[in-house]
mmCIF file of C-alpha atoms in Angstrom:
data_model
loop_
_atom_site.group_PDB
_atom_site.id
_atom_site.type_symbol
_atom_site.label_atom_id
_atom_site.label_comp_id
_atom_site.label_asym_id
_atom_site.label_seq_id
_atom_site.Cartn_x
_atom_site.Cartn_y
_atom_site.Cartn_z
ATOM 1 C CA MET B 1 -12.301 -15.175 8.702
ATOM 2 C CA PRO B 2 -11.991 -15.492 4.908
ATOM 3 C CA VAL B 3 -9.268 -13.532 3.235
ATOM 4 C CA ALA B 4 -10.545 -10.613 1.180
ATOM 5 C CA ARG B 5 -8.575 -9.595 -1.898
ATOM 6 C CA ARG B 6 -8.785 -6.012 -3.021
ATOM 7 C CA THR B 7 -7.515 -4.301 -6.133
ATOM 8 C CA LEU B 8 -4.956 -1.716 -5.089
ATOM 9 C CA VAL B 9 -5.096 1.741 -6.588
ATOM 10 C CA ALA B 10 -2.127 1.943 -5.236
ATOM 11 C CA SER B 11 1.494 7.595 3.259
ATOM 12 C CA ALA B 12 6.569 23.452 9.237
ATOM 13 C CA LEU B 13 8.798 23.247 6.108
ATOM 14 C CA ALA B 14 8.042 25.513 3.168
ATOM 15 C CA LEU B 15 8.654 23.658 -0.080
ATOM 16 C CA PRO B 16 8.393 25.302 -3.486
ATOM 17 C CA ALA B 17 4.896 25.037 -4.871
ATOM 18 C CA CYS B 18 4.399 22.812 -7.859
ATOM 19 C CA ALA B 19 1.500 22.176 -10.181
ATOM 20 C CA PRO B 20 1.584 18.462 -11.039
ATOM 21 C CA THR B 21 -0.147 17.490 -14.230
ATOM 22 C CA ALA B 22 -0.908 14.158 -15.852
ATOM 23 C CA ARG B 23 -1.198 13.563 -19.578
ATOM 24 C CA LEU B 24 -2.851 10.321 -20.610
ATOM 25 C CA SER B 25 -1.896 8.792 -23.930
ATOM 26 C CA LEU B 26 -2.185 5.441 -25.639
ATOM 27 C CA ALA B 27 1.294 3.970 -25.838
ATOM 28 C CA GLN B 28 2.215 2.262 -29.096
ATOM 29 C CA ALA B 29 5.470 0.538 -28.123
ATOM 30 C CA PRO B 30 5.098 -3.015 -26.761
ATOM 31 C CA ALA B 31 6.265 -3.728 -23.225
ATOM 32 C CA CYS B 32 8.398 -6.742 -22.339
ATOM 33 C CA LEU B 33 8.710 -7.447 -18.609
ATOM 34 C CA PRO B 34 10.885 -10.045 -16.850
ATOM 35 C CA PRO B 35 8.786 -12.526 -14.831
ATOM 36 C CA VAL B 36 8.635 -12.511 -11.053
ATOM 37 C CA ARG B 37 10.056 -15.737 -9.638
ATOM 38 C CA ALA B 38 7.076 -16.353 -7.363
ATOM 39 C CA GLU B 39 8.091 -19.591 -5.686
ATOM 40 C CA ILE B 40 7.542 -20.804 -2.133
ATOM 41 C CA GLY B 41 11.203 -21.809 -1.921
ATOM 42 C CA ARG B 42 12.313 -18.210 -2.567
ATOM 43 C CA ILE B 43 10.466 -16.777 0.455
ATOM 44 C CA ILE B 44 12.884 -15.154 2.904
ATOM 45 C CA ARG B 45 10.288 -13.832 5.347
ATOM 46 C CA THR B 46 6.544 -13.452 5.829
ATOM 47 C CA VAL B 47 4.853 -10.635 7.707
ATOM 48 C CA ALA B 48 1.368 -9.404 8.533
ATOM 49 C CA GLY B 49 0.554 -5.803 9.349
ATOM 50 C CA LEU B 50 -2.611 -4.285 10.776
ATOM 51 C CA ARG B 51 -3.622 -1.167 8.869
ATOM 52 C CA PRO B 52 -5.419 1.407 11.096
ATOM 53 C CA TYR B 53 -8.570 1.892 9.013
ATOM 54 C CA ARG B 54 -11.519 4.256 9.429
ATOM 55 C CA PRO B 55 -14.365 4.316 6.860
ATOM 56 C CA SER B 56 -14.586 8.094 7.359
ATOM 57 C CA GLY B 57 -10.843 8.542 6.782
ATOM 58 C CA PHE B 58 -7.899 9.599 8.893
ATOM 59 C CA VAL B 59 -8.264 11.976 11.845
ATOM 60 C CA VAL B 60 -6.396 15.266 12.093
ATOM 61 C CA ARG B 61 -8.111 17.192 14.874
ATOM 62 C CA ALA B 62 -7.246 19.242 17.966
ATOM 63 C CA ASP B 63 -8.828 18.520 21.367
ATOM 64 C CA ALA B 64 -8.238 19.606 24.942
ATOM 65 C CA LEU B 65 -6.998 17.176 27.599
ATOM 66 C CA ALA B 66 -6.469 18.240 31.204
ATOM 67 C CA GLY B 67 -5.222 21.676 30.236
ATOM 68 C CA LYS B 68 -3.110 20.373 27.355
ATOM 69 C CA ARG B 69 -3.601 20.691 23.639
ATOM 70 C CA LEU B 70 -4.008 17.217 22.154
ATOM 71 C CA VAL B 71 -3.712 16.918 18.374
ATOM 72 C CA HIS B 72 -4.767 13.643 16.756
ATOM 73 C CA ASN B 73 -3.047 12.335 13.628
ATOM 74 C CA TYR B 74 -4.014 8.709 13.020
ATOM 75 C CA GLY B 75 -6.237 6.299 11.083
ATOM 76 C CA HIS B 76 -4.553 6.360 7.655
ATOM 77 C CA GLY B 77 -5.544 2.870 6.502
ATOM 78 C CA GLY B 78 -3.218 1.793 3.701
ATOM 79 C CA GLY B 79 -1.946 5.344 3.185
ATOM 80 C CA GLY B 80 0.149 5.799 6.315
ATOM 81 C CA ILE B 81 3.545 6.203 4.692
ATOM 82 C CA THR B 82 2.162 7.961 1.617
ATOM 83 C CA LEU B 83 0.293 10.628 3.599
ATOM 84 C CA SER B 84 2.590 10.787 6.628
ATOM 85 C CA TRP B 85 4.308 14.084 5.857
ATOM 86 C CA GLY B 86 1.105 15.740 4.680
ATOM 87 C CA THR B 87 -1.176 14.905 7.604
ATOM 88 C CA SER B 88 1.693 15.683 9.967
ATOM 89 C CA ARG B 89 1.996 19.130 8.434
ATOM 90 C CA LEU B 90 -1.753 19.641 8.983
ATOM 91 C CA ALA B 91 -1.403 18.454 12.589
ATOM 92 C CA ILE B 92 1.591 20.723 13.200
ATOM 93 C CA GLY B 93 -0.433 23.649 11.903
ATOM 94 C CA LEU B 94 -3.164 22.914 14.438
ATOM 95 C CA GLY B 95 -0.812 22.340 17.353
ATOM 96 C CA LEU B 96 2.045 24.816 17.164
ATOM 97 C CA ARG B 97 0.012 27.957 16.634
ATOM 98 C CA GLY B 98 0.608 30.028 19.780
ATOM 99 C CA HIS B 99 2.370 27.188 21.603
ATOM 100 C CA ARG B 100 5.402 27.744 23.796
ATOM 101 C CA GLY B 101 7.409 25.010 25.433
ATOM 102 C CA ASP B 102 8.278 21.417 24.710
ATOM 103 C CA VAL B 103 6.305 19.015 22.517
ATOM 104 C CA ALA B 104 5.378 15.342 22.966
ATOM 105 C CA VAL B 105 4.671 12.901 20.136
ATOM 106 C CA ILE B 106 3.156 9.497 20.915
ATOM 107 C CA GLY B 107 3.951 6.830 18.333
ATOM 108 C CA ALA B 108 7.122 5.981 16.393
ATOM 109 C CA GLY B 109 5.758 4.882 13.034
ATOM 110 C CA ALA B 110 6.039 6.912 9.838
ATOM 111 C CA VAL B 111 3.354 9.373 10.977
ATOM 112 C CA GLY B 112 4.819 9.942 14.441
ATOM 113 C CA LEU B 113 8.339 10.401 13.097
ATOM 114 C CA ALA B 114 7.211 12.880 10.425
ATOM 115 C CA THR B 115 5.278 14.844 13.045
ATOM 116 C CA ALA B 116 8.281 14.901 15.368
ATOM 117 C CA ARG B 117 10.634 16.054 12.618
ATOM 118 C CA LEU B 118 8.336 18.865 11.495
ATOM 119 C CA ALA B 119 8.033 20.085 15.093
ATOM 120 C CA GLN B 120 11.838 20.065 15.368
ATOM 121 C CA GLU B 121 12.188 21.943 12.088
ATOM 122 C CA ALA B 122 9.864 24.575 13.546
ATOM 123 C CA GLY B 123 12.294 25.021 16.447
ATOM 124 C CA PHE B 124 10.656 22.986 19.226
ATOM 125 C CA ALA B 125 12.218 20.447 21.580
ATOM 126 C CA VAL B 126 10.457 17.110 21.078
ATOM 127 C CA THR B 127 10.168 13.934 23.118
ATOM 128 C CA LEU B 128 8.950 10.841 21.271
ATOM 129 C CA TYR B 129 7.009 8.386 23.422
ATOM 130 C CA ALA B 130 6.446 4.891 22.028
ATOM 131 C CA LYS B 131 5.744 1.419 23.305
ATOM 132 C CA ALA B 132 7.863 0.055 20.435
ATOM 133 C CA LEU B 133 10.377 1.366 17.920
ATOM 134 C CA PRO B 134 11.072 0.209 14.365
ATOM 135 C CA PRO B 135 11.288 -2.530 13.304
ATOM 136 C CA GLU B 136 8.449 -3.363 15.726
ATOM 137 C CA THR B 137 5.965 -0.958 14.128
ATOM 138 C CA THR B 138 3.280 -1.374 11.483
ATOM 139 C CA SER B 139 5.090 1.113 9.240
ATOM 140 C CA ASN B 140 8.116 -1.183 9.091
ATOM 141 C CA ILE B 141 5.929 -3.896 7.534
ATOM 142 C CA ALA B 142 4.318 -1.662 4.905
ATOM 143 C CA GLY B 143 4.991 -2.110 1.208
ATOM 144 C CA GLY B 144 6.011 1.523 0.889
ATOM 145 C CA GLN B 145 4.381 2.601 -2.375
ATOM 146 C CA ILE B 146 3.726 6.347 -2.501
ATOM 147 C CA VAL B 147 0.137 5.909 -3.640
ATOM 148 C CA PRO B 148 -2.697 6.247 -1.076
ATOM 149 C CA THR B 149 -4.599 2.961 -0.852
ATOM 150 C CA SER B 150 -7.690 1.987 1.134
ATOM 151 C CA VAL B 151 -7.879 5.297 2.990
ATOM 152 C CA PHE B 152 -11.696 5.674 3.258
ATOM 153 C CA ASP B 153 -15.082 4.291 2.199
ATOM 154 C CA GLU B 154 -16.948 6.229 -0.452
ATOM 155 C CA GLY B 155 -19.972 7.987 0.996
ATOM 156 C CA HIS B 156 -18.434 8.233 4.475
ATOM 157 C CA VAL B 157 -16.224 11.306 4.067
ATOM 158 C CA THR B 158 -17.063 15.007 4.155
ATOM 159 C CA PRO B 159 -15.927 17.783 1.792
ATOM 160 C CA ALA B 160 -13.854 19.231 4.644
ATOM 161 C CA TRP B 161 -12.061 15.902 5.100
ATOM 162 C CA PHE B 162 -11.405 15.715 1.383
ATOM 163 C CA ASP B 163 -9.752 19.132 1.549
ATOM 164 C CA GLN B 164 -7.400 17.657 4.165
ATOM 165 C CA TYR B 165 -6.781 14.625 1.959
ATOM 166 C CA ARG B 166 -5.814 16.742 -1.041
ATOM 167 C CA ALA B 167 -3.542 18.989 1.010
ATOM 168 C CA ALA B 168 -1.875 16.001 2.694
ATOM 169 C CA MET B 169 -1.201 14.241 -0.594
ATOM 170 C CA ASP B 170 0.252 17.373 -2.171
ATOM 171 C CA TYR B 171 2.716 18.075 0.640
ATOM 172 C CA SER B 172 3.763 14.436 1.045
ATOM 173 C CA TRP B 173 4.376 14.137 -2.681
ATOM 174 C CA ARG B 174 6.743 17.100 -2.645
ATOM 175 C CA ARG B 175 8.454 16.131 0.616
ATOM 176 C CA PHE B 176 9.298 12.602 -0.502
ATOM 177 C CA GLN B 177 10.795 13.946 -3.732
ATOM 178 C CA ILE B 178 13.513 15.831 -1.851
ATOM 179 C CA MET B 179 14.383 12.631 0.057
ATOM 180 C CA VAL B 180 14.890 10.372 -2.973
ATOM 181 C CA GLY B 181 18.097 8.348 -2.888
ATOM 182 C CA ASP B 182 19.847 5.544 -1.045
ATOM 183 C CA ASP B 183 20.099 7.476 2.237
ATOM 184 C CA TYR B 184 16.358 7.176 2.886
ATOM 185 C CA GLY B 185 15.754 4.183 0.615
ATOM 186 C CA ILE B 186 13.355 6.073 -1.672
ATOM 187 C CA HIS B 187 13.379 5.431 -5.421
ATOM 188 C CA TRP B 188 11.232 5.979 -8.498
ATOM 189 C CA LEU B 189 9.816 2.967 -10.338
ATOM 190 C CA PRO B 190 7.500 2.451 -13.320
ATOM 191 C CA THR B 191 4.235 1.010 -12.005
ATOM 192 C CA TRP B 192 1.490 -0.942 -13.765
ATOM 193 C CA GLN B 193 -2.158 -1.235 -12.744
ATOM 194 C CA PRO B 194 -5.496 -1.704 -14.523
ATOM 195 C CA ALA B 195 -6.882 1.476 -16.041
ATOM 196 C CA ARG B 196 -9.884 2.852 -14.195
ATOM 197 C CA ARG B 197 -13.018 3.515 -16.217
ATOM 198 C CA THR B 198 -15.389 5.985 -14.565
ATOM 199 C CA ARG B 199 -17.765 8.651 -15.798
ATOM 200 C CA ASP B 200 -16.871 12.271 -15.181
ATOM 201 C CA GLY B 201 -17.439 13.116 -11.536
ATOM 202 C CA ASP B 202 -17.822 9.474 -10.427
ATOM 203 C CA ASP B 203 -14.296 9.005 -9.106
ATOM 204 C CA PRO B 204 -13.599 10.980 -5.901
ATOM 205 C CA GLU B 205 -9.888 10.218 -6.242
ATOM 206 C CA ALA B 206 -9.529 11.399 -9.820
ATOM 207 C CA PHE B 207 -7.237 14.172 -8.526
ATOM 208 C CA LEU B 208 -4.583 11.516 -7.855
ATOM 209 C CA ALA B 209 -3.883 11.377 -11.597
ATOM 210 C CA ALA B 210 -1.833 14.529 -11.028
ATOM 211 C CA TYR B 211 0.576 12.389 -8.984
ATOM 212 C CA GLN B 212 1.135 9.811 -11.725
ATOM 213 C CA PRO B 213 3.858 11.298 -13.945
ATOM 214 C CA ALA B 214 4.668 9.614 -17.265
ATOM 215 C CA ARG B 215 1.158 8.175 -17.240
ATOM 216 C CA THR B 216 0.190 6.197 -20.334
ATOM 217 C CA GLU B 217 -2.289 3.475 -21.276
ATOM 218 C CA LEU B 218 -1.629 0.270 -23.165
ATOM 219 C CA ALA B 219 -4.439 -1.723 -24.737
ATOM 220 C CA ALA B 220 -4.750 -5.496 -24.389
ATOM 221 C CA GLY B 221 -2.051 -7.215 -26.425
ATOM 222 C CA ARG B 222 0.454 -4.418 -25.856
ATOM 223 C CA HIS B 223 1.410 -5.661 -22.375
ATOM 224 C CA PRO B 224 1.607 -9.035 -20.589
ATOM 225 C CA PHE B 225 -1.244 -8.501 -18.094
ATOM 226 C CA GLY B 226 -4.004 -10.257 -20.029
ATOM 227 C CA PRO B 227 -7.175 -8.983 -21.746
ATOM 228 C CA ARG B 228 -7.449 -5.546 -20.141
ATOM 229 C CA THR B 229 -6.233 -2.008 -20.669
ATOM 230 C CA MET B 230 -3.344 -1.256 -18.338
ATOM 231 C CA MET B 231 -2.056 2.046 -17.031
ATOM 232 C CA ARG B 232 1.643 2.688 -16.558
ATOM 233 C CA PHE B 233 3.027 5.574 -14.519
ATOM 234 C CA ASP B 234 5.998 6.388 -12.311
ATOM 235 C CA THR B 235 5.881 6.779 -8.550
ATOM 236 C CA MET B 236 8.171 6.537 -5.544
ATOM 237 C CA TYR B 237 8.753 3.506 -3.334
ATOM 238 C CA VAL B 238 10.153 3.426 0.183
ATOM 239 C CA GLU B 239 12.395 0.688 1.554
ATOM 240 C CA THR B 240 10.709 1.038 4.924
ATOM 241 C CA GLY B 241 13.411 -0.427 7.167
ATOM 242 C CA ARG B 242 16.060 1.938 5.847
ATOM 243 C CA TYR B 243 13.699 4.911 5.821
ATOM 244 C CA LEU B 244 12.526 4.528 9.415
ATOM 245 C CA SER B 245 16.065 3.948 10.680
ATOM 246 C CA ARG B 246 17.240 7.150 8.985
ATOM 247 C CA MET B 247 14.243 9.097 10.322
ATOM 248 C CA ILE B 248 15.057 8.056 13.901
ATOM 249 C CA ALA B 249 18.703 9.016 13.368
ATOM 250 C CA ASP B 250 17.636 12.441 12.037
ATOM 251 C CA PHE B 251 15.350 12.924 15.038
ATOM 252 C CA GLN B 252 18.090 12.088 17.520
ATOM 253 C CA ARG B 253 20.721 14.193 15.759
ATOM 254 C CA ALA B 254 18.355 17.145 16.066
ATOM 255 C CA GLY B 255 18.266 16.659 19.848
ATOM 256 C CA GLY B 256 15.127 14.547 20.067
ATOM 257 C CA ARG B 257 14.574 12.339 23.094
ATOM 258 C CA ILE B 258 12.989 8.868 22.929
ATOM 259 C CA VAL B 259 11.121 7.347 25.869
ATOM 260 C CA ILE B 260 9.773 3.785 25.729
ATOM 261 C CA ARG B 261 6.377 3.976 27.378
ATOM 262 C CA ASP B 262 2.903 2.532 26.893
ATOM 263 C CA PHE B 263 -0.243 4.538 27.658
ATOM 264 C CA ALA B 264 -3.337 2.744 28.916
ATOM 265 C CA SER B 265 -5.741 5.688 29.059
ATOM 266 C CA PRO B 266 -6.066 9.421 28.378
ATOM 267 C CA ALA B 267 -5.333 9.932 32.074
ATOM 268 C CA ASP B 268 -1.855 8.506 31.472
ATOM 269 C CA VAL B 269 -1.329 10.958 28.620
ATOM 270 C CA ALA B 270 -2.434 13.801 30.910
ATOM 271 C CA THR B 271 0.512 13.092 33.219
ATOM 272 C CA LEU B 272 3.049 14.148 30.589
ATOM 273 C CA SER B 273 4.949 17.336 31.351
ATOM 274 C CA GLU B 274 4.594 18.709 27.802
ATOM 275 C CA GLY B 275 1.711 21.072 27.167
ATOM 276 C CA LEU B 276 1.274 19.956 23.544
ATOM 277 C CA VAL B 277 0.810 16.283 22.675
ATOM 278 C CA PHE B 278 0.459 14.753 19.206
ATOM 279 C CA ASN B 279 -1.361 11.430 19.160
ATOM 280 C CA CYS B 280 0.142 9.355 16.337
ATOM 281 C CA THR B 281 -0.691 5.951 17.798
ATOM 282 C CA GLY B 282 -2.324 4.501 14.688
ATOM 283 C CA LEU B 283 -4.448 1.493 15.600
ATOM 284 C CA GLY B 284 -3.625 2.114 19.262
ATOM 285 C CA ALA B 285 -6.119 5.010 19.258
ATOM 286 C CA HIS B 286 -8.921 2.425 19.157
ATOM 287 C CA HIS B 287 -8.311 1.542 22.806
ATOM 288 C CA LEU B 288 -6.400 4.579 24.043
ATOM 289 C CA PHE B 289 -8.968 7.154 22.954
ATOM 290 C CA GLY B 290 -12.023 4.964 22.417
ATOM 291 C CA ASP B 291 -12.276 5.362 18.647
ATOM 292 C CA SER B 292 -14.610 2.454 17.891
ATOM 293 C CA GLU B 293 -14.727 3.332 14.175
ATOM 294 C CA LEU B 294 -11.022 2.544 13.925
ATOM 295 C CA VAL B 295 -10.558 -1.109 12.969
ATOM 296 C CA PRO B 296 -7.615 -3.235 11.857
ATOM 297 C CA VAL B 297 -7.270 -4.369 8.271
ATOM 298 C CA ARG B 298 -4.715 -7.137 8.062
ATOM 299 C CA GLY B 299 -2.375 -7.220 5.105
ATOM 300 C CA GLN B 300 -0.122 -10.242 4.670
ATOM 301 C CA LEU B 301 3.123 -10.141 2.718
ATOM 302 C CA ALA B 302 5.481 -12.732 1.299
ATOM 303 C CA VAL B 303 8.972 -11.324 0.759
ATOM 304 C CA LEU B 304 11.091 -13.183 -1.788
ATOM 305 C CA LEU B 305 14.789 -13.177 -2.566
ATOM 306 C CA PRO B 306 15.734 -9.971 -4.411
ATOM 307 C CA GLN B 307 15.571 -9.938 -8.201
ATOM 308 C CA PRO B 308 17.744 -7.062 -9.432
ATOM 309 C CA GLU B 309 16.318 -7.376 -12.953
ATOM 310 C CA LEU B 310 12.840 -6.301 -11.745
ATOM 311 C CA ASP B 311 12.739 -2.602 -12.574
ATOM 312 C CA PHE B 312 8.967 -2.136 -12.314
ATOM 313 C CA ALA B 313 6.076 -2.687 -9.890
ATOM 314 C CA TYR B 314 2.438 -3.663 -10.380
ATOM 315 C CA ALA B 315 -0.882 -3.793 -8.538
ATOM 316 C CA GLY B 316 -4.214 -5.289 -9.530
ATOM 317 C CA PRO B 317 -6.695 -8.074 -8.777
ATOM 318 C CA TRP B 318 -3.703 -10.411 -8.390
ATOM 319 C CA GLY B 319 -2.323 -8.355 -5.487
ATOM 320 C CA TYR B 320 0.806 -6.251 -5.741
ATOM 321 C CA MET B 321 4.520 -6.675 -6.385
ATOM 322 C CA PHE B 322 7.097 -4.109 -5.254
ATOM 323 C CA PRO B 323 10.789 -4.925 -5.892
ATOM 324 C CA ARG B 324 13.115 -3.554 -3.229
ATOM 325 C CA ALA B 325 16.746 -3.982 -2.311
ATOM 326 C CA ASP B 326 15.718 -6.009 0.752
ATOM 327 C CA GLY B 327 13.465 -8.375 -1.207
ATOM 328 C CA VAL B 328 10.571 -8.676 -3.645
ATOM 329 C CA VAL B 329 7.383 -7.795 -1.758
ATOM 330 C CA LEU B 330 4.252 -9.754 -2.748
ATOM 331 C CA GLY B 331 0.953 -8.778 -1.153
ATOM 332 C CA GLY B 332 -2.737 -8.442 -1.726
ATOM 333 C CA THR B 333 -4.854 -9.322 1.327
ATOM 334 C CA PHE B 334 -7.334 -6.883 2.880
ATOM 335 C CA GLU B 335 -8.853 -8.532 5.966
ATOM 336 C CA ARG B 336 -11.077 -6.094 7.800
ATOM 337 C CA GLY B 337 -11.573 -6.649 11.534
ATOM 338 C CA GLU B 338 -8.700 -9.126 11.937
ATOM 339 C CA TRP B 339 -6.596 -8.315 15.028
ATOM 340 C CA ASP B 340 -4.116 -11.198 14.746
ATOM 341 C CA ALA B 341 -0.847 -9.937 13.223
ATOM 342 C CA THR B 342 0.366 -13.439 12.442
ATOM 343 C CA PRO B 343 1.035 -14.538 8.846
ATOM 344 C CA GLN B 344 -1.194 -17.447 7.858
ATOM 345 C CA PRO B 345 0.660 -20.145 5.864
ATOM 346 C CA ALA B 346 -2.325 -20.933 3.639
ATOM 347 C CA ASP B 347 -2.830 -17.264 2.794
ATOM 348 C CA ILE B 348 0.875 -16.756 2.083
ATOM 349 C CA ALA B 349 0.811 -19.767 -0.253
ATOM 350 C CA GLY B 350 -2.223 -18.272 -1.981
ATOM 351 C CA ILE B 351 -0.475 -14.925 -2.471
ATOM 352 C CA VAL B 352 2.564 -16.596 -4.045
ATOM 353 C CA ALA B 353 0.346 -18.785 -6.259
ATOM 354 C CA ASP B 354 -1.612 -15.764 -7.512
ATOM 355 C CA HIS B 355 1.560 -14.004 -8.602
ATOM 356 C CA ALA B 356 2.978 -17.189 -10.118
ATOM 357 C CA ARG B 357 -0.168 -17.630 -12.226
ATOM 358 C CA LEU B 358 0.017 -14.028 -13.396
ATOM 359 C CA THR B 359 3.677 -13.861 -14.358
ATOM 360 C CA GLY B 360 4.112 -17.473 -15.413
ATOM 361 C CA THR B 361 2.236 -16.805 -18.647
ATOM 362 C CA TRP B 362 4.029 -13.563 -19.549
ATOM 363 C CA ARG B 363 5.360 -13.291 -23.040
ATOM 364 C CA CYS B 364 6.791 -10.308 -24.857
ATOM 365 C CA PRO B 365 3.931 -8.631 -26.744
ATOM 366 C CA THR B 366 4.264 -8.569 -30.514
#
């Protein structure tokens, strides 16, 4: 199917409350950015991940299954890492109330690991069931920007779901802040993207401006991104391999048990000994629990040799660039309904060419 490109706008513990604010100003100082060396010969790996996407947004809901409490926490689209701690906190709130005994979590991506850790922090013994562990998970392939992207279709979500979305973003934002550093591979970076122009009340995600500290705008000619107004703000980025490895180590140090197991049907889940089960299977919920609304959205990435001089990230109609210690991540495809998690050479070449065209003309603004 043709590759669709999409502009990216942009994944049990009591943390201190905060009231994030965003002040928008027109920056006067010119910005000079080093170019990305977007060259085919600098590619060190290519990957393709399948985002678990639902037009009506992620699912955090409690059900009953053969006398067990089953709590769903899946379907985050491109916001799995960003919202992982927040939706897991919502799920924990639904599941642990009144529960006694051990807990099962199915799925070892960012969402499953956050759910498992929150259950442990609440004092419960947890077994993590997964058919694969990192690096063989979708989360390990993700770019890792802490900005929710492609989470829902406008007109398909309810006010109640949006309340969950806001709460999840707020908790995740605060949780990731206390994990910043080399241990978890989480760092702050200035980020550039086109400024959004909407009338008051037209943008359902306007609240996300509160999670864009140091937010400023630069008019055309004051930045290298061409004839448009650009927005610059700071946000966190996750080096996903390091983060997931540390999360598994934390889980095991806290006494967590890992069992490699695949589940073919709800009847298989019902055989578990635990009375409380969290379903964090991501795209696997399509088949396991018959969620036909849940579809894959393939995102392909070209990872280039690291460039230590890149101290910024960007996203826009050209795709996105996130510099990490393990390589410069170039992405930008959004292929709905594509189940094949195989990088396509022609698409990878197109991604690299798009970024080369963008940064090849950069000059320091005057």
